[in-house]
C-alpha cells in the first residue's frame, strides 16, 4: 500500500513508526526493570536485619533457632554501661539475642543445656551479656517483639520478659575471637556429645552446650 504514497509522505510515515517503536520499547524496558525492584522491596530479605535459621538433627531430636541478624554498621556492640562509648548492647542489660522479634529455639525432644534439663518445646532466648560471662534465659513467652508484647487494646508495647518466668537459666563464659564478625550469627555446631549453640558478634563468642536427654527419665 505504501508504494503508492508520495516519497515525502513515505518518509514521514517511516519516522512516525520509528518513534512509536522506540517509545514502546522504552516502556517495555521500564516495566521489565521496575517490577522486580518493587517485589524485592516487599521481600522479607530486605529487612536491615534479615531472618536467620540455625538447625541440627541430634539423633531423633530436631533443634532449630530462628532469629534476626543485625550488622555492626560501624557501631560498638558490647561494652560496659556508663562508659564514654555508647554500646548497642550494654553489659548487664537484657537483650533479645538478635534483632526484630525475640529469638526462638524449638526442640522436638528433651535436651541437657549446660547440664540442666530442657523439655521439648519452643522457647524465647534472652541473654544478659557481661564482660566475662553471659546469662542465657529460656522463656516460655512466645511471639514477642524483642522483650515486649503489643497490647492489642491500647496498641502500646508492654514489657513481657520476666526472669521469674524462666524455664531454664544458665551462666556461660564469653570469649574474645580473633576475627571480627560483622553480622550477628547463631550456629549449632555438632560435637561428639551433641551440639554447641554458638553466639558470635563483633569480637565476642559465647557457647552453650546441648546434649540429648534420655526421654525415659524425668
Short mmCIF file of N, CA and C in Angstrom, two decimals, residues 21-204:
data_model
loop_
_atom_site.label_atom_id
_atom_site.label_comp_id
_atom_site.label_asym_id
_atom_site.label_seq_id
_atom_site.Cartn_x
_atom_site.Cartn_y
_atom_site.Cartn_z
N UNK A 21 7.82 2.89 17.72
CA UNK A 21 8.51 1.67 18.12
C UNK A 21 9.47 1.91 19.26
N UNK A 22 10.20 3.05 19.19
CA UNK A 22 11.15 3.37 20.25
C UNK A 22 10.43 3.61 21.56
N UNK A 23 9.26 4.28 21.51
CA UNK A 23 8.51 4.55 22.73
C UNK A 23 8.01 3.27 23.36
N UNK A 24 7.50 2.35 22.52
CA UNK A 24 7.02 1.06 23.02
C UNK A 24 8.16 0.28 23.65
N UNK A 25 9.33 0.29 23.01
CA UNK A 25 10.49 -0.42 23.54
C UNK A 25 10.92 0.17 24.87
N UNK A 26 10.94 1.50 24.98
CA UNK A 26 11.33 2.15 26.23
C UNK A 26 10.37 1.79 27.35
N UNK A 27 9.04 1.78 27.05
CA UNK A 27 8.05 1.42 28.05
C UNK A 27 8.23 -0.02 28.51
N UNK A 28 8.50 -0.92 27.56
CA UNK A 28 8.70 -2.33 27.91
C UNK A 28 9.91 -2.50 28.82
N UNK A 29 11.00 -1.78 28.51
CA UNK A 29 12.21 -1.87 29.34
C UNK A 29 11.95 -1.35 30.73
N UNK A 30 11.18 -0.22 30.82
CA UNK A 30 10.86 0.36 32.12
C UNK A 30 10.06 -0.61 32.97
N UNK A 31 9.03 -1.22 32.37
CA UNK A 31 8.21 -2.18 33.10
C UNK A 31 9.02 -3.39 33.53
N UNK A 32 9.89 -3.85 32.65
CA UNK A 32 10.68 -5.06 32.96
C UNK A 32 11.66 -4.82 34.08
N UNK A 33 12.21 -3.61 34.19
CA UNK A 33 13.22 -3.34 35.20
C UNK A 33 12.63 -2.86 36.51
N UNK A 34 11.44 -2.19 36.47
CA UNK A 34 10.88 -1.63 37.69
C UNK A 34 10.09 -2.66 38.49
N UNK A 35 9.41 -3.60 37.82
CA UNK A 35 8.58 -4.56 38.53
C UNK A 35 9.36 -5.40 39.53
N UNK A 36 10.52 -5.99 39.16
CA UNK A 36 11.25 -6.79 40.15
C UNK A 36 11.73 -5.98 41.33
N UNK A 37 12.07 -4.71 41.14
CA UNK A 37 12.53 -3.88 42.26
C UNK A 37 11.43 -3.72 43.28
N UNK A 38 10.20 -3.47 42.83
CA UNK A 38 9.08 -3.33 43.74
C UNK A 38 8.87 -4.62 44.52
N UNK A 39 8.99 -5.75 43.85
CA UNK A 39 8.81 -7.04 44.52
C UNK A 39 9.90 -7.26 45.56
N UNK A 40 11.15 -6.90 45.23
CA UNK A 40 12.25 -7.09 46.16
C UNK A 40 12.05 -6.24 47.41
N UNK A 41 11.52 -5.03 47.26
CA UNK A 41 11.33 -4.15 48.41
C UNK A 41 10.34 -4.73 49.40
N UNK A 42 9.43 -5.59 48.95
CA UNK A 42 8.45 -6.20 49.83
C UNK A 42 8.95 -7.51 50.42
N UNK A 43 10.05 -8.02 49.94
CA UNK A 43 10.56 -9.31 50.40
C UNK A 43 11.17 -9.19 51.79
N UNK A 44 10.98 -10.22 52.61
CA UNK A 44 11.49 -10.18 53.98
C UNK A 44 13.00 -10.02 54.04
N UNK A 45 13.70 -10.44 52.98
CA UNK A 45 15.15 -10.33 52.96
C UNK A 45 15.61 -8.88 52.86
N UNK A 46 14.68 -7.95 52.59
CA UNK A 46 15.04 -6.55 52.51
C UNK A 46 15.13 -5.92 53.89
N UNK A 47 14.81 -6.66 54.96
CA UNK A 47 14.95 -6.14 56.31
C UNK A 47 16.40 -5.74 56.56
N UNK A 48 16.63 -4.64 57.28
CA UNK A 48 18.01 -4.30 57.66
C UNK A 48 18.68 -5.42 58.45
N UNK A 49 17.87 -6.14 59.24
CA UNK A 49 18.38 -7.30 59.98
C UNK A 49 17.59 -8.52 59.52
N UNK A 50 18.06 -9.25 58.50
CA UNK A 50 17.29 -10.37 57.94
C UNK A 50 17.16 -11.54 58.91
N UNK A 51 16.21 -12.40 58.61
CA UNK A 51 15.96 -13.58 59.44
C UNK A 51 17.04 -14.63 59.18
N UNK A 52 17.51 -15.25 60.24
CA UNK A 52 18.47 -16.35 60.14
C UNK A 52 17.92 -17.58 60.83
N UNK A 53 18.35 -18.75 60.38
CA UNK A 53 17.93 -20.02 60.98
C UNK A 53 19.15 -20.91 61.18
N UNK A 54 19.29 -21.43 62.38
CA UNK A 54 20.30 -22.45 62.67
C UNK A 54 19.55 -23.73 63.04
N UNK A 55 20.02 -24.87 62.52
CA UNK A 55 19.30 -26.11 62.79
C UNK A 55 20.26 -27.28 62.83
N UNK A 56 19.86 -28.32 63.57
CA UNK A 56 20.68 -29.52 63.69
C UNK A 56 19.78 -30.68 64.05
N UNK A 57 20.14 -31.86 63.54
CA UNK A 57 19.45 -33.10 63.89
C UNK A 57 20.36 -33.89 64.81
N UNK A 58 19.92 -34.08 66.03
CA UNK A 58 20.70 -34.80 67.04
C UNK A 58 19.96 -36.09 67.37
N UNK A 59 20.39 -37.19 66.75
CA UNK A 59 19.63 -38.42 66.91
C UNK A 59 18.26 -38.24 66.27
N UNK A 60 17.20 -38.46 67.06
CA UNK A 60 15.84 -38.25 66.58
C UNK A 60 15.32 -36.86 66.95
N UNK A 61 16.15 -36.06 67.57
CA UNK A 61 15.72 -34.73 68.03
C UNK A 61 16.16 -33.65 67.05
N UNK A 62 15.19 -32.86 66.61
CA UNK A 62 15.46 -31.75 65.69
C UNK A 62 15.46 -30.45 66.48
N UNK A 63 16.51 -29.67 66.32
CA UNK A 63 16.65 -28.40 67.03
C UNK A 63 16.77 -27.28 66.00
N UNK A 64 15.99 -26.22 66.18
CA UNK A 64 16.03 -25.09 65.26
C UNK A 64 15.97 -23.79 66.05
N UNK A 65 16.80 -22.83 65.62
CA UNK A 65 16.79 -21.49 66.22
C UNK A 65 16.47 -20.48 65.12
N UNK A 66 15.47 -19.63 65.36
CA UNK A 66 15.08 -18.59 64.42
C UNK A 66 15.36 -17.23 65.06
N UNK A 67 16.05 -16.36 64.33
CA UNK A 67 16.50 -15.10 64.95
C UNK A 67 16.72 -14.02 63.89
N UNK A 68 16.85 -12.79 64.34
CA UNK A 68 17.19 -11.67 63.47
C UNK A 68 18.69 -11.44 63.49
N UNK A 69 19.28 -11.08 62.31
CA UNK A 69 20.73 -10.98 62.16
C UNK A 69 21.17 -9.54 61.89
N UNK A 70 21.33 -8.73 62.92
CA UNK A 70 21.79 -7.35 62.69
C UNK A 70 23.25 -7.28 62.28
N UNK A 71 23.62 -6.20 61.61
CA UNK A 71 25.01 -5.91 61.25
C UNK A 71 25.59 -4.90 62.23
N UNK A 72 26.91 -4.83 62.29
CA UNK A 72 27.56 -3.85 63.15
C UNK A 72 27.29 -2.43 62.66
N UNK A 73 27.41 -2.20 61.36
CA UNK A 73 27.18 -0.89 60.75
C UNK A 73 27.97 0.22 61.46
N UNK A 74 29.20 -0.10 61.80
CA UNK A 74 30.07 0.90 62.41
C UNK A 74 29.80 1.18 63.88
N UNK A 75 28.91 0.41 64.49
CA UNK A 75 28.56 0.65 65.89
C UNK A 75 29.41 -0.20 66.83
N UNK A 76 29.60 0.29 68.06
CA UNK A 76 30.21 -0.51 69.12
C UNK A 76 29.11 -1.39 69.71
N UNK A 77 29.32 -2.70 69.80
CA UNK A 77 28.24 -3.62 70.16
C UNK A 77 28.17 -3.89 71.66
N UNK A 78 29.17 -4.57 72.22
CA UNK A 78 29.14 -4.97 73.62
C UNK A 78 30.11 -4.12 74.43
N UNK A 79 29.69 -3.68 75.60
CA UNK A 79 30.59 -2.90 76.44
C UNK A 79 29.95 -2.51 77.75
N UNK A 80 30.77 -1.92 78.63
CA UNK A 80 30.31 -1.55 79.96
C UNK A 80 29.37 -0.36 79.95
N UNK A 81 28.30 -0.46 80.73
CA UNK A 81 27.37 0.65 80.86
C UNK A 81 28.06 1.80 81.59
N UNK A 82 27.76 3.01 81.21
CA UNK A 82 28.32 4.17 81.88
C UNK A 82 29.64 4.63 81.32
N UNK A 83 30.22 3.90 80.36
CA UNK A 83 31.47 4.33 79.74
C UNK A 83 31.19 5.43 78.71
N UNK A 84 32.25 6.07 78.24
CA UNK A 84 32.08 7.18 77.30
C UNK A 84 31.52 6.71 75.96
N UNK A 85 31.84 5.47 75.59
CA UNK A 85 31.33 4.92 74.34
C UNK A 85 29.88 4.46 74.51
N UNK A 86 29.05 4.72 73.50
CA UNK A 86 27.67 4.25 73.53
C UNK A 86 27.61 2.87 72.88
N UNK A 87 27.20 1.86 73.65
CA UNK A 87 27.16 0.49 73.15
C UNK A 87 25.74 0.10 72.78
N UNK A 88 25.63 -0.66 71.71
CA UNK A 88 24.32 -1.14 71.28
C UNK A 88 23.73 -2.10 72.31
N UNK A 89 24.57 -2.98 72.86
CA UNK A 89 24.13 -3.95 73.88
C UNK A 89 25.02 -3.76 75.11
N UNK A 90 24.61 -2.92 76.04
CA UNK A 90 25.44 -2.68 77.23
C UNK A 90 25.49 -3.91 78.14
N UNK A 91 26.59 -4.11 78.80
CA UNK A 91 26.70 -5.19 79.78
C UNK A 91 25.63 -5.02 80.86
N UNK A 92 25.09 -6.16 81.28
CA UNK A 92 24.14 -6.15 82.39
C UNK A 92 22.70 -5.88 82.01
N UNK A 93 22.42 -5.67 80.71
CA UNK A 93 21.05 -5.40 80.28
C UNK A 93 20.50 -6.56 79.45
N UNK A 94 19.19 -6.79 79.58
CA UNK A 94 18.55 -7.89 78.87
C UNK A 94 18.53 -7.59 77.37
N UNK A 95 18.89 -8.58 76.58
CA UNK A 95 18.94 -8.46 75.12
C UNK A 95 18.10 -9.57 74.50
N UNK A 96 17.46 -9.26 73.39
CA UNK A 96 16.63 -10.24 72.67
C UNK A 96 17.47 -11.30 71.96
N UNK A 97 18.79 -11.15 72.01
CA UNK A 97 19.73 -12.08 71.37
C UNK A 97 19.54 -12.10 69.86
N UNK A 98 19.46 -10.91 69.30
CA UNK A 98 19.28 -10.78 67.86
C UNK A 98 18.64 -9.44 67.55
N UNK A 99 17.71 -9.43 66.60
CA UNK A 99 17.01 -8.21 66.21
C UNK A 99 15.57 -8.55 65.87
N UNK A 100 14.74 -7.51 65.80
CA UNK A 100 13.32 -7.66 65.46
C UNK A 100 12.61 -8.50 66.51
N UNK A 101 11.93 -9.57 66.09
CA UNK A 101 11.22 -10.41 67.05
C UNK A 101 12.22 -11.14 67.97
N UNK A 102 11.69 -11.62 69.09
CA UNK A 102 12.55 -12.36 70.02
C UNK A 102 13.08 -13.63 69.36
N UNK A 103 14.31 -13.99 69.68
CA UNK A 103 14.90 -15.23 69.17
C UNK A 103 14.17 -16.42 69.80
N UNK A 104 13.88 -17.44 68.98
CA UNK A 104 13.17 -18.61 69.48
C UNK A 104 13.91 -19.90 69.14
N UNK A 105 13.94 -20.81 70.11
CA UNK A 105 14.52 -22.15 69.93
C UNK A 105 13.41 -23.18 70.05
N UNK A 106 13.38 -24.10 69.09
CA UNK A 106 12.44 -25.22 69.11
C UNK A 106 13.23 -26.52 69.16
N UNK A 107 12.83 -27.41 70.05
CA UNK A 107 13.43 -28.74 70.12
C UNK A 107 12.32 -29.77 70.19
N UNK A 108 12.43 -30.82 69.38
CA UNK A 108 11.39 -31.85 69.35
C UNK A 108 11.59 -32.91 70.43
N UNK A 109 12.72 -32.83 71.13
CA UNK A 109 12.99 -33.77 72.21
C UNK A 109 13.67 -33.05 73.37
N UNK A 110 13.72 -33.67 74.56
CA UNK A 110 14.36 -33.02 75.70
C UNK A 110 15.87 -32.92 75.51
N UNK A 111 16.46 -31.87 76.07
CA UNK A 111 17.89 -31.63 75.97
C UNK A 111 18.47 -31.33 77.34
N UNK A 112 19.78 -31.61 77.46
CA UNK A 112 20.54 -31.09 78.59
C UNK A 112 21.23 -29.82 78.11
N UNK A 113 20.92 -28.70 78.75
CA UNK A 113 21.53 -27.41 78.42
C UNK A 113 22.52 -27.08 79.55
N UNK A 114 23.80 -27.20 79.26
CA UNK A 114 24.81 -26.97 80.29
C UNK A 114 24.50 -27.79 81.56
N UNK A 115 24.05 -29.04 81.32
CA UNK A 115 23.77 -29.94 82.43
C UNK A 115 22.40 -29.79 83.07
N UNK A 116 21.56 -28.89 82.53
CA UNK A 116 20.22 -28.69 83.08
C UNK A 116 19.19 -29.10 82.01
N UNK A 117 18.15 -29.79 82.45
CA UNK A 117 17.20 -30.38 81.52
C UNK A 117 16.21 -29.35 80.98
N UNK A 118 16.02 -29.37 79.66
CA UNK A 118 15.03 -28.55 78.98
C UNK A 118 14.09 -29.49 78.23
N UNK A 119 12.81 -29.42 78.53
CA UNK A 119 11.85 -30.31 77.87
C UNK A 119 11.59 -29.87 76.43
N UNK A 120 11.06 -30.80 75.63
CA UNK A 120 10.72 -30.50 74.24
C UNK A 120 9.73 -29.33 74.20
N UNK A 121 9.91 -28.47 73.22
CA UNK A 121 9.01 -27.33 73.09
C UNK A 121 9.69 -26.18 72.38
N UNK A 122 9.04 -25.02 72.41
CA UNK A 122 9.58 -23.79 71.82
C UNK A 122 9.74 -22.75 72.91
N UNK A 123 10.88 -22.07 72.89
CA UNK A 123 11.21 -21.10 73.94
C UNK A 123 11.84 -19.86 73.32
N UNK A 124 11.58 -18.70 73.92
CA UNK A 124 12.32 -17.49 73.57
C UNK A 124 13.65 -17.51 74.29
N UNK A 125 14.70 -17.04 73.61
CA UNK A 125 16.03 -16.97 74.21
C UNK A 125 16.38 -15.50 74.45
N UNK A 126 16.57 -15.16 75.71
CA UNK A 126 17.06 -13.84 76.08
C UNK A 126 18.44 -14.01 76.71
N UNK A 127 19.22 -12.94 76.66
CA UNK A 127 20.55 -13.02 77.24
C UNK A 127 20.89 -11.72 77.96
N UNK A 128 21.77 -11.84 78.94
CA UNK A 128 22.31 -10.67 79.63
C UNK A 128 23.83 -10.74 79.48
N UNK A 129 24.39 -10.06 78.48
CA UNK A 129 25.83 -10.11 78.27
C UNK A 129 26.60 -9.43 79.40
N UNK A 130 27.78 -9.99 79.69
CA UNK A 130 28.68 -9.40 80.66
C UNK A 130 30.09 -9.40 80.12
N UNK A 131 31.00 -8.83 80.87
CA UNK A 131 32.37 -8.73 80.40
C UNK A 131 33.05 -10.08 80.27
N UNK A 132 32.77 -10.99 81.19
CA UNK A 132 33.43 -12.31 81.18
C UNK A 132 32.44 -13.46 81.03
N UNK A 133 31.15 -13.21 81.21
CA UNK A 133 30.16 -14.28 81.09
C UNK A 133 28.81 -13.71 80.69
N UNK A 134 27.98 -14.61 80.15
CA UNK A 134 26.62 -14.24 79.76
C UNK A 134 25.63 -15.11 80.54
N UNK A 135 24.49 -14.53 80.85
CA UNK A 135 23.36 -15.27 81.41
C UNK A 135 22.37 -15.53 80.27
N UNK A 136 22.07 -16.80 80.03
CA UNK A 136 21.16 -17.18 78.93
C UNK A 136 19.84 -17.65 79.54
N UNK A 137 18.75 -17.03 79.10
CA UNK A 137 17.42 -17.30 79.66
C UNK A 137 16.54 -17.98 78.62
N UNK A 138 15.90 -19.07 79.00
CA UNK A 138 14.94 -19.76 78.15
C UNK A 138 13.55 -19.49 78.72
N UNK A 139 12.76 -18.73 77.96
CA UNK A 139 11.46 -18.26 78.45
C UNK A 139 10.31 -18.93 77.70
N UNK A 140 9.20 -19.22 78.41
CA UNK A 140 8.03 -19.80 77.73
C UNK A 140 7.21 -18.77 76.97
N UNK A 141 7.52 -17.47 77.15
CA UNK A 141 6.77 -16.41 76.46
C UNK A 141 7.16 -16.39 74.98
N UNK A 142 6.17 -16.48 74.10
CA UNK A 142 6.44 -16.58 72.66
C UNK A 142 5.74 -15.46 71.89
N UNK A 143 6.19 -15.28 70.63
CA UNK A 143 5.57 -14.29 69.77
C UNK A 143 5.82 -12.86 70.22
N UNK A 144 7.01 -12.61 70.78
CA UNK A 144 7.32 -11.30 71.34
C UNK A 144 8.03 -10.40 70.32
N UNK A 145 7.86 -9.11 70.49
CA UNK A 145 8.62 -8.12 69.74
C UNK A 145 9.80 -7.72 70.62
N UNK A 146 10.91 -8.40 70.45
CA UNK A 146 12.04 -8.18 71.36
C UNK A 146 11.67 -8.67 72.74
N UNK A 147 11.79 -7.83 73.74
CA UNK A 147 11.43 -8.21 75.12
C UNK A 147 10.02 -7.72 75.46
N UNK A 148 9.28 -7.24 74.45
CA UNK A 148 7.95 -6.67 74.69
C UNK A 148 6.87 -7.42 73.93
N UNK A 149 5.63 -7.14 74.31
CA UNK A 149 4.47 -7.66 73.59
C UNK A 149 3.50 -6.50 73.37
N UNK A 150 2.91 -6.45 72.18
CA UNK A 150 1.96 -5.38 71.90
C UNK A 150 0.61 -5.67 72.55
N UNK A 151 0.10 -4.68 73.27
CA UNK A 151 -1.25 -4.76 73.84
C UNK A 151 -2.23 -4.38 72.74
N UNK A 152 -3.03 -5.34 72.26
CA UNK A 152 -3.94 -5.08 71.15
C UNK A 152 -4.99 -4.05 71.50
N UNK A 153 -5.34 -3.94 72.77
CA UNK A 153 -6.37 -2.98 73.18
C UNK A 153 -5.87 -1.55 73.11
N UNK A 154 -4.61 -1.32 73.49
CA UNK A 154 -4.06 0.04 73.53
C UNK A 154 -3.10 0.34 72.39
N UNK A 155 -2.59 -0.71 71.73
CA UNK A 155 -1.60 -0.50 70.68
C UNK A 155 -0.23 -0.15 71.22
N UNK A 156 -0.03 -0.32 72.52
CA UNK A 156 1.24 0.01 73.16
C UNK A 156 2.05 -1.26 73.41
N UNK A 157 3.39 -1.11 73.35
CA UNK A 157 4.27 -2.23 73.68
C UNK A 157 4.47 -2.28 75.20
N UNK A 158 4.25 -3.44 75.77
CA UNK A 158 4.40 -3.63 77.20
C UNK A 158 5.49 -4.65 77.47
N UNK A 159 6.26 -4.48 78.55
CA UNK A 159 7.31 -5.46 78.88
C UNK A 159 6.72 -6.85 79.06
N UNK A 160 7.36 -7.85 78.45
CA UNK A 160 6.86 -9.22 78.54
C UNK A 160 7.88 -10.17 79.15
N UNK A 161 9.16 -9.77 79.17
CA UNK A 161 10.20 -10.64 79.73
C UNK A 161 10.27 -10.46 81.24
N UNK A 162 10.16 -11.57 81.94
CA UNK A 162 10.31 -11.59 83.39
C UNK A 162 11.18 -12.78 83.74
N UNK A 163 12.36 -12.57 84.32
CA UNK A 163 13.23 -13.71 84.64
C UNK A 163 12.60 -14.71 85.59
N UNK A 164 11.58 -14.27 86.33
CA UNK A 164 10.89 -15.20 87.22
C UNK A 164 10.12 -16.28 86.45
N UNK A 165 9.84 -15.99 85.17
CA UNK A 165 9.10 -16.95 84.34
C UNK A 165 10.03 -17.92 83.61
N UNK A 166 11.33 -17.76 83.75
CA UNK A 166 12.27 -18.61 83.02
C UNK A 166 12.01 -20.09 83.29
N UNK A 167 12.05 -20.86 82.21
CA UNK A 167 12.02 -22.32 82.33
C UNK A 167 13.41 -22.82 82.71
N UNK A 168 14.43 -22.12 82.19
CA UNK A 168 15.81 -22.51 82.41
C UNK A 168 16.70 -21.28 82.27
N UNK A 169 17.75 -21.25 83.10
CA UNK A 169 18.71 -20.15 83.02
C UNK A 169 20.10 -20.71 83.27
N UNK A 170 21.05 -20.36 82.40
CA UNK A 170 22.42 -20.86 82.56
C UNK A 170 23.40 -19.70 82.44
N UNK A 171 24.54 -19.85 83.07
CA UNK A 171 25.62 -18.87 83.00
C UNK A 171 26.78 -19.52 82.25
N UNK A 172 27.25 -18.85 81.21
CA UNK A 172 28.33 -19.40 80.39
C UNK A 172 29.40 -18.33 80.16
N UNK A 173 30.66 -18.74 80.01
CA UNK A 173 31.72 -17.76 79.79
C UNK A 173 31.67 -17.17 78.38
N UNK A 174 32.14 -15.95 78.23
CA UNK A 174 32.28 -15.33 76.92
C UNK A 174 33.76 -15.28 76.56
N UNK A 175 34.05 -15.34 75.28
CA UNK A 175 35.43 -15.37 74.81
C UNK A 175 35.63 -14.29 73.75
N UNK A 176 36.87 -13.84 73.63
CA UNK A 176 37.24 -12.89 72.59
C UNK A 176 37.75 -13.65 71.38
N UNK A 177 37.13 -13.41 70.22
CA UNK A 177 37.53 -14.10 68.99
C UNK A 177 38.62 -13.30 68.28
N UNK A 178 39.39 -13.99 67.46
CA UNK A 178 40.48 -13.33 66.72
C UNK A 178 39.94 -12.48 65.58
N UNK A 179 38.85 -12.91 64.97
CA UNK A 179 38.29 -12.19 63.83
C UNK A 179 37.03 -11.43 64.24
N UNK A 180 36.80 -10.33 63.57
CA UNK A 180 35.60 -9.53 63.79
C UNK A 180 34.45 -10.14 62.98
N UNK A 181 33.33 -10.39 63.63
CA UNK A 181 32.13 -10.91 62.97
C UNK A 181 31.18 -9.73 62.76
N UNK A 182 30.97 -9.33 61.51
CA UNK A 182 30.19 -8.14 61.21
C UNK A 182 28.69 -8.35 61.43
N UNK A 183 28.18 -9.53 61.09
CA UNK A 183 26.74 -9.81 61.22
C UNK A 183 26.52 -10.83 62.32
N UNK A 184 25.63 -10.50 63.24
CA UNK A 184 25.35 -11.42 64.35
C UNK A 184 24.97 -12.79 63.82
N UNK A 185 25.58 -13.82 64.41
CA UNK A 185 25.39 -15.18 63.91
C UNK A 185 25.14 -16.15 65.06
N UNK A 186 24.15 -17.01 64.88
CA UNK A 186 23.91 -18.13 65.78
C UNK A 186 24.11 -19.41 64.99
N UNK A 187 24.91 -20.31 65.53
CA UNK A 187 25.17 -21.59 64.87
C UNK A 187 24.93 -22.74 65.84
N UNK A 188 24.61 -23.88 65.28
CA UNK A 188 24.56 -25.13 66.03
C UNK A 188 25.70 -26.00 65.51
N UNK A 189 26.82 -25.99 66.22
CA UNK A 189 28.00 -26.75 65.82
C UNK A 189 27.97 -28.13 66.47
N UNK A 190 28.04 -29.16 65.65
CA UNK A 190 27.99 -30.52 66.16
C UNK A 190 29.23 -30.84 66.99
N UNK A 191 29.01 -31.56 68.07
CA UNK A 191 30.08 -32.04 68.95
C UNK A 191 29.85 -33.54 69.17
N UNK A 192 30.85 -34.27 69.70
CA UNK A 192 30.65 -35.70 69.96
C UNK A 192 29.47 -35.97 70.91
N UNK A 193 29.18 -35.02 71.79
CA UNK A 193 28.09 -35.22 72.76
C UNK A 193 26.76 -34.68 72.26
N UNK A 194 26.77 -33.84 71.23
CA UNK A 194 25.52 -33.24 70.75
C UNK A 194 25.81 -32.06 69.86
N UNK A 195 25.71 -30.85 70.43
CA UNK A 195 25.99 -29.63 69.66
C UNK A 195 26.26 -28.47 70.62
N UNK A 196 26.97 -27.48 70.11
CA UNK A 196 27.15 -26.22 70.83
C UNK A 196 26.29 -25.16 70.16
N UNK A 197 25.53 -24.45 70.97
CA UNK A 197 24.78 -23.29 70.49
C UNK A 197 25.74 -22.10 70.60
N UNK A 198 26.15 -21.54 69.45
CA UNK A 198 27.22 -20.55 69.42
C UNK A 198 26.67 -19.19 68.99
N UNK A 199 26.93 -18.19 69.83
CA UNK A 199 26.58 -16.81 69.51
C UNK A 199 27.87 -16.06 69.17
N UNK A 200 27.90 -15.39 68.00
CA UNK A 200 29.10 -14.66 67.58
C UNK A 200 28.71 -13.30 67.05
N UNK A 201 29.40 -12.26 67.55
CA UNK A 201 29.22 -10.91 67.02
C UNK A 201 30.37 -10.04 67.48
N UNK A 202 30.76 -9.13 66.61
CA UNK A 202 31.90 -8.26 66.88
C UNK A 202 33.12 -9.15 67.15
N UNK A 203 33.70 -9.07 68.33
CA UNK A 203 34.82 -9.96 68.68
C UNK A 203 34.46 -10.84 69.87
N UNK A 204 33.16 -11.10 70.04
CA UNK A 204 32.67 -11.89 71.17
C UNK A 204 32.09 -13.21 70.68
#
